[in-house]
PDB file of C-alpha atoms in Angstrom:
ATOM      1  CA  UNK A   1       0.000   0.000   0.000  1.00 52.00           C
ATOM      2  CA  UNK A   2       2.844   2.710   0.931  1.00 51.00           C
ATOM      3  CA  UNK A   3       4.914   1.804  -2.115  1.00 50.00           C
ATOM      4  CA  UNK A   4       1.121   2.640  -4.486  1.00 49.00           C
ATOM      5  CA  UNK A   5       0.642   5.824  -2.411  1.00 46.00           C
ATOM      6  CA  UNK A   6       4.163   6.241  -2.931  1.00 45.00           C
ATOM      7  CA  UNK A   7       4.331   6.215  -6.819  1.00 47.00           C
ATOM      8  CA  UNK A   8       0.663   8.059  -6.739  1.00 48.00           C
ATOM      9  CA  UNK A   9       2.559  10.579  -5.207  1.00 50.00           C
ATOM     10  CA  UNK A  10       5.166  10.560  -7.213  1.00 50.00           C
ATOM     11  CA  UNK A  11       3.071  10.590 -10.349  1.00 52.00           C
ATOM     12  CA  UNK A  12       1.644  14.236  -9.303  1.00 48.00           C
ATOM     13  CA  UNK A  13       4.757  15.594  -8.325  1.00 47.00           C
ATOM     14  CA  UNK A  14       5.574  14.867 -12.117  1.00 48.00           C
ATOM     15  CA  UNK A  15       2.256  16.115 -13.713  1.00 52.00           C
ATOM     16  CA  UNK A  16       2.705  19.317 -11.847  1.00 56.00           C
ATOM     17  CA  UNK A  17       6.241  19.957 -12.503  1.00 54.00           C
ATOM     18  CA  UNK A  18       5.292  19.207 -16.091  1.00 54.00           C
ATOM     19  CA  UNK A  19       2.559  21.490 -16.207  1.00 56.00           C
ATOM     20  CA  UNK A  20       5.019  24.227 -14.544  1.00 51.00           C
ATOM     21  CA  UNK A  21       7.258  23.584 -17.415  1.00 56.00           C
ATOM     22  CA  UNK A  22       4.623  24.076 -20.089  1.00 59.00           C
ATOM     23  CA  UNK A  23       3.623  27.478 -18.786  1.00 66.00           C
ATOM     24  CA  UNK A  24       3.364  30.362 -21.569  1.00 69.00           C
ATOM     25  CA  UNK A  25       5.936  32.618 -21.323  1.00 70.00           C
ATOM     26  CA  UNK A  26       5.681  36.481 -22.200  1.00 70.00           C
ATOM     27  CA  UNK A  27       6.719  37.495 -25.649  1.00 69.00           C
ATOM     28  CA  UNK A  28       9.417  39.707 -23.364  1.00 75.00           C
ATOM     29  CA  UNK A  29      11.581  36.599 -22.398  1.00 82.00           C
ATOM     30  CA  UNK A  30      11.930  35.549 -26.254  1.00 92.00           C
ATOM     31  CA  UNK A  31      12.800  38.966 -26.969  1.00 96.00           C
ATOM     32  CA  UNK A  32      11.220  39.283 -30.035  1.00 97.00           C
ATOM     33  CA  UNK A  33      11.368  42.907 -30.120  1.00 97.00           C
ATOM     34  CA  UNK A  34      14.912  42.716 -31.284  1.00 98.00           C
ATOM     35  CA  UNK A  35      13.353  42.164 -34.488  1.00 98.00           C
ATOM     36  CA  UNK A  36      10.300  44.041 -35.099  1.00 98.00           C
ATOM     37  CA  UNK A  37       7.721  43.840 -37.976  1.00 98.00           C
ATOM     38  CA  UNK A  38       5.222  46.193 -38.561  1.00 98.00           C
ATOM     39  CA  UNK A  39       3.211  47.696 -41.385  1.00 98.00           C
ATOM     40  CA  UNK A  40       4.449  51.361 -41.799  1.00 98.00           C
ATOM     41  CA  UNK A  41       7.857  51.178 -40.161  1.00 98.00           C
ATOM     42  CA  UNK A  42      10.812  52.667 -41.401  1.00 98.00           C
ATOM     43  CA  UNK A  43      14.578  52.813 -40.506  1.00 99.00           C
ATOM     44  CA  UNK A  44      17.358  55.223 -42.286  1.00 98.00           C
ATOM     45  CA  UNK A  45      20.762  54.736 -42.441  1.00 99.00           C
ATOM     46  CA  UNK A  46      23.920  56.114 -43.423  1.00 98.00           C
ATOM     47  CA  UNK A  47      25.875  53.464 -45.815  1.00 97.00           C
ATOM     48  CA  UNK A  48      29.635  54.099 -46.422  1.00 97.00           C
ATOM     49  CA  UNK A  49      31.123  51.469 -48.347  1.00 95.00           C
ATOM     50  CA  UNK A  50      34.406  50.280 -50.565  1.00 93.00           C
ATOM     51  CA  UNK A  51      34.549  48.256 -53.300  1.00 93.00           C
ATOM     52  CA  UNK A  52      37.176  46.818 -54.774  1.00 91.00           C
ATOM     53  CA  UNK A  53      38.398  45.193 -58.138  1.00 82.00           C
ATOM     54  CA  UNK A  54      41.614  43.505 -59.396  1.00 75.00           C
ATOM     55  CA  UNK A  55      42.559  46.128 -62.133  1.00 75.00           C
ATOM     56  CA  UNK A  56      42.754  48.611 -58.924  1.00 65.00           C
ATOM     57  CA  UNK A  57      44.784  46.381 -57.251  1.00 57.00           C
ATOM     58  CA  UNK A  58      45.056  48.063 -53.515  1.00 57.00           C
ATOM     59  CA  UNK A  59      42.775  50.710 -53.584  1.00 68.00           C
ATOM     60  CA  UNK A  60      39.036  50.697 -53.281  1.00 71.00           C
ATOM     61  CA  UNK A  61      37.345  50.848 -56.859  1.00 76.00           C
ATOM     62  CA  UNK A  62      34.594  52.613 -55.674  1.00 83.00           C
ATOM     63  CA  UNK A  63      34.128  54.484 -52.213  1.00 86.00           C
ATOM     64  CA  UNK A  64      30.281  55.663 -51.323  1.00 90.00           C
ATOM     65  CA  UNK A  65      28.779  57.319 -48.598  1.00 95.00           C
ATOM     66  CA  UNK A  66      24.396  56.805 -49.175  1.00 96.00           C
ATOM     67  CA  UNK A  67      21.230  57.544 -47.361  1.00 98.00           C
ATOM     68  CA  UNK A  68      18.944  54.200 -47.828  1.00 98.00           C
ATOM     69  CA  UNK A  69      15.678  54.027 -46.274  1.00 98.00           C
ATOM     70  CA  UNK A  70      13.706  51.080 -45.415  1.00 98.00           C
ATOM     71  CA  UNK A  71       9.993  50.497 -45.273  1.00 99.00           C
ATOM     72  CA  UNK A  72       7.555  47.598 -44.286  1.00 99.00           C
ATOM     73  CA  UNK A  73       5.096  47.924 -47.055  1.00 98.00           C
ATOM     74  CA  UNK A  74       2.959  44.981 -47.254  1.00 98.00           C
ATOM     75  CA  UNK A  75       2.656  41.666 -45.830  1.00 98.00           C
ATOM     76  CA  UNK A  76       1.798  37.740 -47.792  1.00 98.00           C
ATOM     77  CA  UNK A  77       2.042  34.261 -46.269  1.00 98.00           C
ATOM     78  CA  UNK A  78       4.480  32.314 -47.887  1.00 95.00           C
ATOM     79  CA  UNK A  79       3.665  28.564 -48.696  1.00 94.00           C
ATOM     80  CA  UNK A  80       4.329  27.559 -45.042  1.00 94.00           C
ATOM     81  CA  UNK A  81       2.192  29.775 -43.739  1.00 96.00           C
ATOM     82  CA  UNK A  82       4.844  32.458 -42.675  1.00 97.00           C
ATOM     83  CA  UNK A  83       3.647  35.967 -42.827  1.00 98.00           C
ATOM     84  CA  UNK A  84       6.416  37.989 -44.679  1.00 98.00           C
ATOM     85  CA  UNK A  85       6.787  42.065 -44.485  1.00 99.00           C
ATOM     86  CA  UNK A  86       7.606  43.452 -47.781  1.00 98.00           C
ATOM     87  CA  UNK A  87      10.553  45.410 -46.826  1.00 98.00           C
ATOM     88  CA  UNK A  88      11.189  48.703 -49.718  1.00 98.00           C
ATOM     89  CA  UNK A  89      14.704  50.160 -50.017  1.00 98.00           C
ATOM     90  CA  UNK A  90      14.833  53.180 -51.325  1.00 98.00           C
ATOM     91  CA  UNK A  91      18.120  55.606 -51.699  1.00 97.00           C
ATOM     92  CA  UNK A  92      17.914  59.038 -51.278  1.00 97.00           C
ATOM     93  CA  UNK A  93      19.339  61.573 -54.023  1.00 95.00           C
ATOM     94  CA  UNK A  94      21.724  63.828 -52.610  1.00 90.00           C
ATOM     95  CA  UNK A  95      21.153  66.615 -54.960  1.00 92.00           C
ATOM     96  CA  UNK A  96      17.259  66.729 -53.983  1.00 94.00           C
ATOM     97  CA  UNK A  97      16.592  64.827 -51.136  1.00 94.00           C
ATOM     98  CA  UNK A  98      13.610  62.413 -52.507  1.00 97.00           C
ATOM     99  CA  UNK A  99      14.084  59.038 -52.460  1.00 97.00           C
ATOM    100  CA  UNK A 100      14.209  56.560 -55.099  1.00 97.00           C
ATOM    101  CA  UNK A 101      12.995  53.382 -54.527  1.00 96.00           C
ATOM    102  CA  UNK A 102      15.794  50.701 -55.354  1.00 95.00           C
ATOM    103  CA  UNK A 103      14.600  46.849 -54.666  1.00 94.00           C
ATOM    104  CA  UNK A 104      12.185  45.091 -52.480  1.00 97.00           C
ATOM    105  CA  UNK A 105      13.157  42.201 -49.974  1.00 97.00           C
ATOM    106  CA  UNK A 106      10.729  40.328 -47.201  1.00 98.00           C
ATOM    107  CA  UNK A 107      11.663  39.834 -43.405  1.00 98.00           C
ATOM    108  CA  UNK A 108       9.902  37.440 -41.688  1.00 98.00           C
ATOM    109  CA  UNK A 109       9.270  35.961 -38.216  1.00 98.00           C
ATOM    110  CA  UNK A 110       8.788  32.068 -36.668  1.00 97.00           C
ATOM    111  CA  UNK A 111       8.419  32.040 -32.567  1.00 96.00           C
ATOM    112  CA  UNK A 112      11.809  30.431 -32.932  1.00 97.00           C
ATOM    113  CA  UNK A 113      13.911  32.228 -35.909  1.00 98.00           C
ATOM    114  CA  UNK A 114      13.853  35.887 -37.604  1.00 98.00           C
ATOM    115  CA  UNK A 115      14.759  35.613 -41.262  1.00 98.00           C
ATOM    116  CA  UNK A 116      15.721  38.263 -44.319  1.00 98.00           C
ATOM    117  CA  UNK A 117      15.627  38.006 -47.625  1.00 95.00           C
ATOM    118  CA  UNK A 118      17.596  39.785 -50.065  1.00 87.00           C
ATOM    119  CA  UNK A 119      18.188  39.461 -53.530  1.00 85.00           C
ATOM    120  CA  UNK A 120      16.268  36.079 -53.465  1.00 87.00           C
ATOM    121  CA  UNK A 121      18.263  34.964 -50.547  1.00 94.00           C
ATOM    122  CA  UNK A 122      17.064  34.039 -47.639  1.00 96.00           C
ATOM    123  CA  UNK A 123      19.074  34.514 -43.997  1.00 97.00           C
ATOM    124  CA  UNK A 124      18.618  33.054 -40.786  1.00 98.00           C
ATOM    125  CA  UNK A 125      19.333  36.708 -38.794  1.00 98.00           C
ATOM    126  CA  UNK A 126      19.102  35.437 -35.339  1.00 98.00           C
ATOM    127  CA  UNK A 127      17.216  32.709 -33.180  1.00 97.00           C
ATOM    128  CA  UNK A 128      14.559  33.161 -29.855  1.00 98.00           C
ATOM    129  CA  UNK A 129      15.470  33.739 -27.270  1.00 97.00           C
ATOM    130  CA  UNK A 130      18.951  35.213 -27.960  1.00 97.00           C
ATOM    131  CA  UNK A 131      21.242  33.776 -25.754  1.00 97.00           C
ATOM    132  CA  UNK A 132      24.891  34.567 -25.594  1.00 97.00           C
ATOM    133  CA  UNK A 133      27.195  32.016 -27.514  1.00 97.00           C
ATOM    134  CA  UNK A 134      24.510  30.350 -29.680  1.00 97.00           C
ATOM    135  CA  UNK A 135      25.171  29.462 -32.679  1.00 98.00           C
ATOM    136  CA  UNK A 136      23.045  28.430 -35.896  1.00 98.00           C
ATOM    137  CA  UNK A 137      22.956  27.506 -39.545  1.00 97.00           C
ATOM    138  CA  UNK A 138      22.314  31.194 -41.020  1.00 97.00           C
ATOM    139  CA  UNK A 139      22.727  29.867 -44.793  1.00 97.00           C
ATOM    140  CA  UNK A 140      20.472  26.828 -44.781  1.00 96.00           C
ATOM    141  CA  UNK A 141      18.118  28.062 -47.300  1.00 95.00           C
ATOM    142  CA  UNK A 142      21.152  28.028 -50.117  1.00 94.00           C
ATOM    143  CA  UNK A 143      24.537  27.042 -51.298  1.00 92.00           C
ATOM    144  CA  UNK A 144      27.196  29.607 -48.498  1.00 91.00           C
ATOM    145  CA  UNK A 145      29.468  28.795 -52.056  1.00 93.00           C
ATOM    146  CA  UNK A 146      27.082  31.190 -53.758  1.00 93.00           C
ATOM    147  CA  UNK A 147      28.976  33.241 -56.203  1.00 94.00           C
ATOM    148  CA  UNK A 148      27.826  36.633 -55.598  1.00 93.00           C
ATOM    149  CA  UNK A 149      28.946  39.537 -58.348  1.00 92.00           C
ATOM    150  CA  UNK A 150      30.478  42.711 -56.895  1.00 90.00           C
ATOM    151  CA  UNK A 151      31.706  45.000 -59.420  1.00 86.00           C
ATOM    152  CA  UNK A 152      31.339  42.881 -61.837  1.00 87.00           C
ATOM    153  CA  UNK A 153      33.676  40.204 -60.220  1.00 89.00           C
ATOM    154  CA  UNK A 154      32.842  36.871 -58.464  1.00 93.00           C
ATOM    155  CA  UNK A 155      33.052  36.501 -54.668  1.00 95.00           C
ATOM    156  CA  UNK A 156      31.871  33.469 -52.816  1.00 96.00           C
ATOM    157  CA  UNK A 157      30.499  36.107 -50.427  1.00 96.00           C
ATOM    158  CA  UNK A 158      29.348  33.702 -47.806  1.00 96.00           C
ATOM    159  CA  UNK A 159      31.772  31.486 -47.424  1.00 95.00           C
ATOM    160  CA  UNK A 160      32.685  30.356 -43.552  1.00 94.00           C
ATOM    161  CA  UNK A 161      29.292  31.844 -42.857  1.00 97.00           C
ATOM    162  CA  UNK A 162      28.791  30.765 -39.011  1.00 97.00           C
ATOM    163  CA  UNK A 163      26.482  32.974 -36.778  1.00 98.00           C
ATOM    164  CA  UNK A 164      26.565  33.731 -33.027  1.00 98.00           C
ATOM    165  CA  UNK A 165      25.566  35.477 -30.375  1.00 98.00           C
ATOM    166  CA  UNK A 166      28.058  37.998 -29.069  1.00 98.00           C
ATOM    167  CA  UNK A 167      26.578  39.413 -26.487  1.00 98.00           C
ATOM    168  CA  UNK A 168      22.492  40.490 -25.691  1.00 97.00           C
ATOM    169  CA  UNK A 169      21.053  43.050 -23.549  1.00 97.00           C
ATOM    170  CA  UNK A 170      23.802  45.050 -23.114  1.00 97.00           C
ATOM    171  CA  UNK A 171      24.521  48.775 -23.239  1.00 98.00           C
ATOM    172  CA  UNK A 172      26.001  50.548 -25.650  1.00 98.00           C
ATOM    173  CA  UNK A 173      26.776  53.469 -28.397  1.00 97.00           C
ATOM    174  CA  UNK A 174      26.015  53.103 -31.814  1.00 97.00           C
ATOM    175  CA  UNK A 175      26.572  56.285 -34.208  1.00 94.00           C
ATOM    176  CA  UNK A 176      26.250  58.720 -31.501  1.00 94.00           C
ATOM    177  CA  UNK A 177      23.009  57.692 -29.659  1.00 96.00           C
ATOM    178  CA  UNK A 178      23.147  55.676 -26.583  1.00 98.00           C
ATOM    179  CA  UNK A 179      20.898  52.527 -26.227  1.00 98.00           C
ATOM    180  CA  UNK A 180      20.212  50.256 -23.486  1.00 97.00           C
ATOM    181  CA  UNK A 181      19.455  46.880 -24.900  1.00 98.00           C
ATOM    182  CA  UNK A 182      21.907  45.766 -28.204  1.00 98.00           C
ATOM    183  CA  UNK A 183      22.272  42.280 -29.388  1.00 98.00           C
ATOM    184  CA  UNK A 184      24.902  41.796 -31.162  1.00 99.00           C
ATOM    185  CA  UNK A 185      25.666  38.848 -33.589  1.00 99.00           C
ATOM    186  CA  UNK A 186      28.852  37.995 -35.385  1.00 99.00           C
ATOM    187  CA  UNK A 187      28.142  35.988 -38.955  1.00 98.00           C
ATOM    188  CA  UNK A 188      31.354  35.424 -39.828  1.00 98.00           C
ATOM    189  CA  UNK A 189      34.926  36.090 -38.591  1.00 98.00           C
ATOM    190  CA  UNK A 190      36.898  33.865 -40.970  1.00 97.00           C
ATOM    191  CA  UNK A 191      40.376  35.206 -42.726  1.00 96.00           C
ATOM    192  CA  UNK A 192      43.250  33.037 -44.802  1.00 95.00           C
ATOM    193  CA  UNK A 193      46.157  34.318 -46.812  1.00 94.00           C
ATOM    194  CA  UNK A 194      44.099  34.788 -49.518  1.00 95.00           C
ATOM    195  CA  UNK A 195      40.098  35.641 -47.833  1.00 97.00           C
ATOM    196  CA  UNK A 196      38.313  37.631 -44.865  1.00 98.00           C
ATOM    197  CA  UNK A 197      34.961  37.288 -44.318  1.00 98.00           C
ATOM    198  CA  UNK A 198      33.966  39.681 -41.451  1.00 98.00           C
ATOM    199  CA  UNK A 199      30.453  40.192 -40.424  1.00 98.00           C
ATOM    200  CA  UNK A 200      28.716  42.222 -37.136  1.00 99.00           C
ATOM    201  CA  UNK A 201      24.931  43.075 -36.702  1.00 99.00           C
ATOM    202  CA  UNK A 202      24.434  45.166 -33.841  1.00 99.00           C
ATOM    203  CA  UNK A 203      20.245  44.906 -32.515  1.00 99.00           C
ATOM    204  CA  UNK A 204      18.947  47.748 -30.488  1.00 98.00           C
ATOM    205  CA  UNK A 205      15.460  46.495 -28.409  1.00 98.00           C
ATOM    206  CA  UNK A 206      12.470  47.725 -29.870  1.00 97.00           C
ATOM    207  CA  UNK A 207      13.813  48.957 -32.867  1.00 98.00           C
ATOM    208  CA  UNK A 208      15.905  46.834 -34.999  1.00 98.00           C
ATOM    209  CA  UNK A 209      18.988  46.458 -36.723  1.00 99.00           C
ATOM    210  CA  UNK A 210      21.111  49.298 -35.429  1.00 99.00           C
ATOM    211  CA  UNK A 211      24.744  48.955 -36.990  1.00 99.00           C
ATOM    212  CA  UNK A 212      26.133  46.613 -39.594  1.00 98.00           C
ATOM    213  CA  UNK A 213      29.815  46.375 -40.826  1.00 98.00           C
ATOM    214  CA  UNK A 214      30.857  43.796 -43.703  1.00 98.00           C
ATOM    215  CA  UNK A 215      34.481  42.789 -44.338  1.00 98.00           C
ATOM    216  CA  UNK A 216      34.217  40.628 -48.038  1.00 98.00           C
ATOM    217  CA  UNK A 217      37.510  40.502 -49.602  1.00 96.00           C
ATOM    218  CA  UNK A 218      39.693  38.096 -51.768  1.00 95.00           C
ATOM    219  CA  UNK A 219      43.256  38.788 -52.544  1.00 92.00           C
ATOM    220  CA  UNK A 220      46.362  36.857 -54.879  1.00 90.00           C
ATOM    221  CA  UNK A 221      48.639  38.816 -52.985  1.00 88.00           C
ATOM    222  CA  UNK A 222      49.193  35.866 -50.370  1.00 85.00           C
ATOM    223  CA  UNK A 223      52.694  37.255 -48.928  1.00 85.00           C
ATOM    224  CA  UNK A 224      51.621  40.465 -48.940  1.00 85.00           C
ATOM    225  CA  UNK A 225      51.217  41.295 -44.770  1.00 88.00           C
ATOM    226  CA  UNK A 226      49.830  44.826 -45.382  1.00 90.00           C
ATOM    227  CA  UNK A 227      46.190  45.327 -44.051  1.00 92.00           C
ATOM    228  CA  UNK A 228      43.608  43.929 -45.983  1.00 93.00           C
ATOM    229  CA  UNK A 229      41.951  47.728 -46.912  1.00 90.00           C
ATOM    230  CA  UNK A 230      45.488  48.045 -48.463  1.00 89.00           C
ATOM    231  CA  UNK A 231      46.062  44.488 -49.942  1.00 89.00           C
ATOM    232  CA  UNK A 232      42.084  43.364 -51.413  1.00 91.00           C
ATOM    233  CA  UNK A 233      41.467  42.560 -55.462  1.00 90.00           C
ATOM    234  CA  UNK A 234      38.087  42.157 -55.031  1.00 93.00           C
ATOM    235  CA  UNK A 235      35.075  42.614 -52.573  1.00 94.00           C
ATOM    236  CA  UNK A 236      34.124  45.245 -50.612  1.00 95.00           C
ATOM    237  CA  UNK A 237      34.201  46.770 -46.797  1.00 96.00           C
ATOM    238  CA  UNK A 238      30.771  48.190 -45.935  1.00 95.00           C
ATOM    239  CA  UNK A 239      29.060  49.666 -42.732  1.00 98.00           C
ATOM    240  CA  UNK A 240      25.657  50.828 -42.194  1.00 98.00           C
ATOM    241  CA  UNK A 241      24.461  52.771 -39.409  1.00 99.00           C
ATOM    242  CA  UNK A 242      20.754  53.729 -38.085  1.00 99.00           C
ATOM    243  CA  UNK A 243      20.293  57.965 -38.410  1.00 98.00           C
ATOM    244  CA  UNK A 244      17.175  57.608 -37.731  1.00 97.00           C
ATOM    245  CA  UNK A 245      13.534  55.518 -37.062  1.00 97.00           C
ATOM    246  CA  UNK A 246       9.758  55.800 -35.934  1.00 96.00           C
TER     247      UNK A 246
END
């Protein structure tokens, strides 16, 4: 008789402590916010980027400083259901201000994993909740040998392509305003004699991405120990920065 009361006992201890474990957690704890879609949203950034190609070799090609807006649009479910936020890009004309729309892309949301697509590839950006050392298959959806063109030349621009989380919920400055909660996520950190593949996404909480900065350069110059701004054939260094949001 004690040893059936025993494992009756023991039977509710377990229902309970599963039920504790099934509890719904706030959207908070998942963080979700690091990510935001919404109908109407915009973000503008300041772009400053170098390009690079082997009949310049050791200076940038091209060097650009651009205003490019982004705006949630419009919204679809894709064939798994997944709704999508049409994402505009438009680039603002320095001569008179207006913006020119440029391309469209899609961000999209699971309870589990934010993805981006641009350029008909699609990104794994980050994974719920954040948590500091994670790490995830960002490139699943294609070949990370992908032979992207810049300037006309072939780069495999995601090669070594291996995301993680840096750090979350910490403060921090990014382009002169001060935020409280940044995730940041490395994509790739990845350099031979001959490649670097650098990648950093900075997240501010409730607003989005924040501050990007893209290292994608190849080289033949493999004994040449000068910097890699002063040694790349081919690629390009980029940052982007948030000026401003609503």
């Amino acid at each position: 008789m004690r040893r059936i009361l025993l494992i009756a006992t023991l039977g509710i201890v377990l229902i309970n402590a599963c039920r504790k474990d099934n509890k719904v957690l706030p959207d908070s704890f998942y963080a979700y916010d690091y990510y935001p879609l919404e109908i109407g949203k915009y973000w503008i950034y300041q772009i400053d980027s170098s390009i690079y190609d082997p009949t310049v070799s050791g200076q940038p090609f091209r060097v650009s400083s651009t205003i490019v807006r982004t705006t949630m649009i419009d919204t679809f479910r894709d064939g798994a259901g997944v709704l999508n936020y049409v994402t505009e890009y438009a680039v603002q004309d320095s001569a008179t201000q207006q913006w020119k729309p440029a391309y469209l892309g899609r961000a999209s949301r699971t309870a589990t994993e934010a993805f981006l697509d641009e350029d008909n590839r699609k990104l794994v950006k980050m994974t719920f909740p954040p948590v500091t050392g994670t790490h995830w298959d960002g490139t699943r959806y294609f070949n990370e040998q992908t032979i992207v063109l810049v300037a006309g030349e072939p780069i495999e621009m995601y090669k070594e392509w291996d995301p993680r989380v840096v750090s979350t919920d910490e403060a921090g400055t990014i382009g002169g305003d001060a935020y409280d909660k940044i995730l940041s996520i490395e994509y790739a950190d990845a350099e031979s004699r001959i490649e670097k593949r650098f990648a950093l996404e900075k997240y501010a909480r409730g607003i989005g991405l924040a501050y990007r900065e893209y290292w994608i350069l190849d080289t033949q110059l493999n004994t040449d120990d000068r910097p890699w701004d002063q040694k790349a054939q081919r690629g390009f260094i980029f940052t982007q920065v948030l000026i401003d949001h609503n």
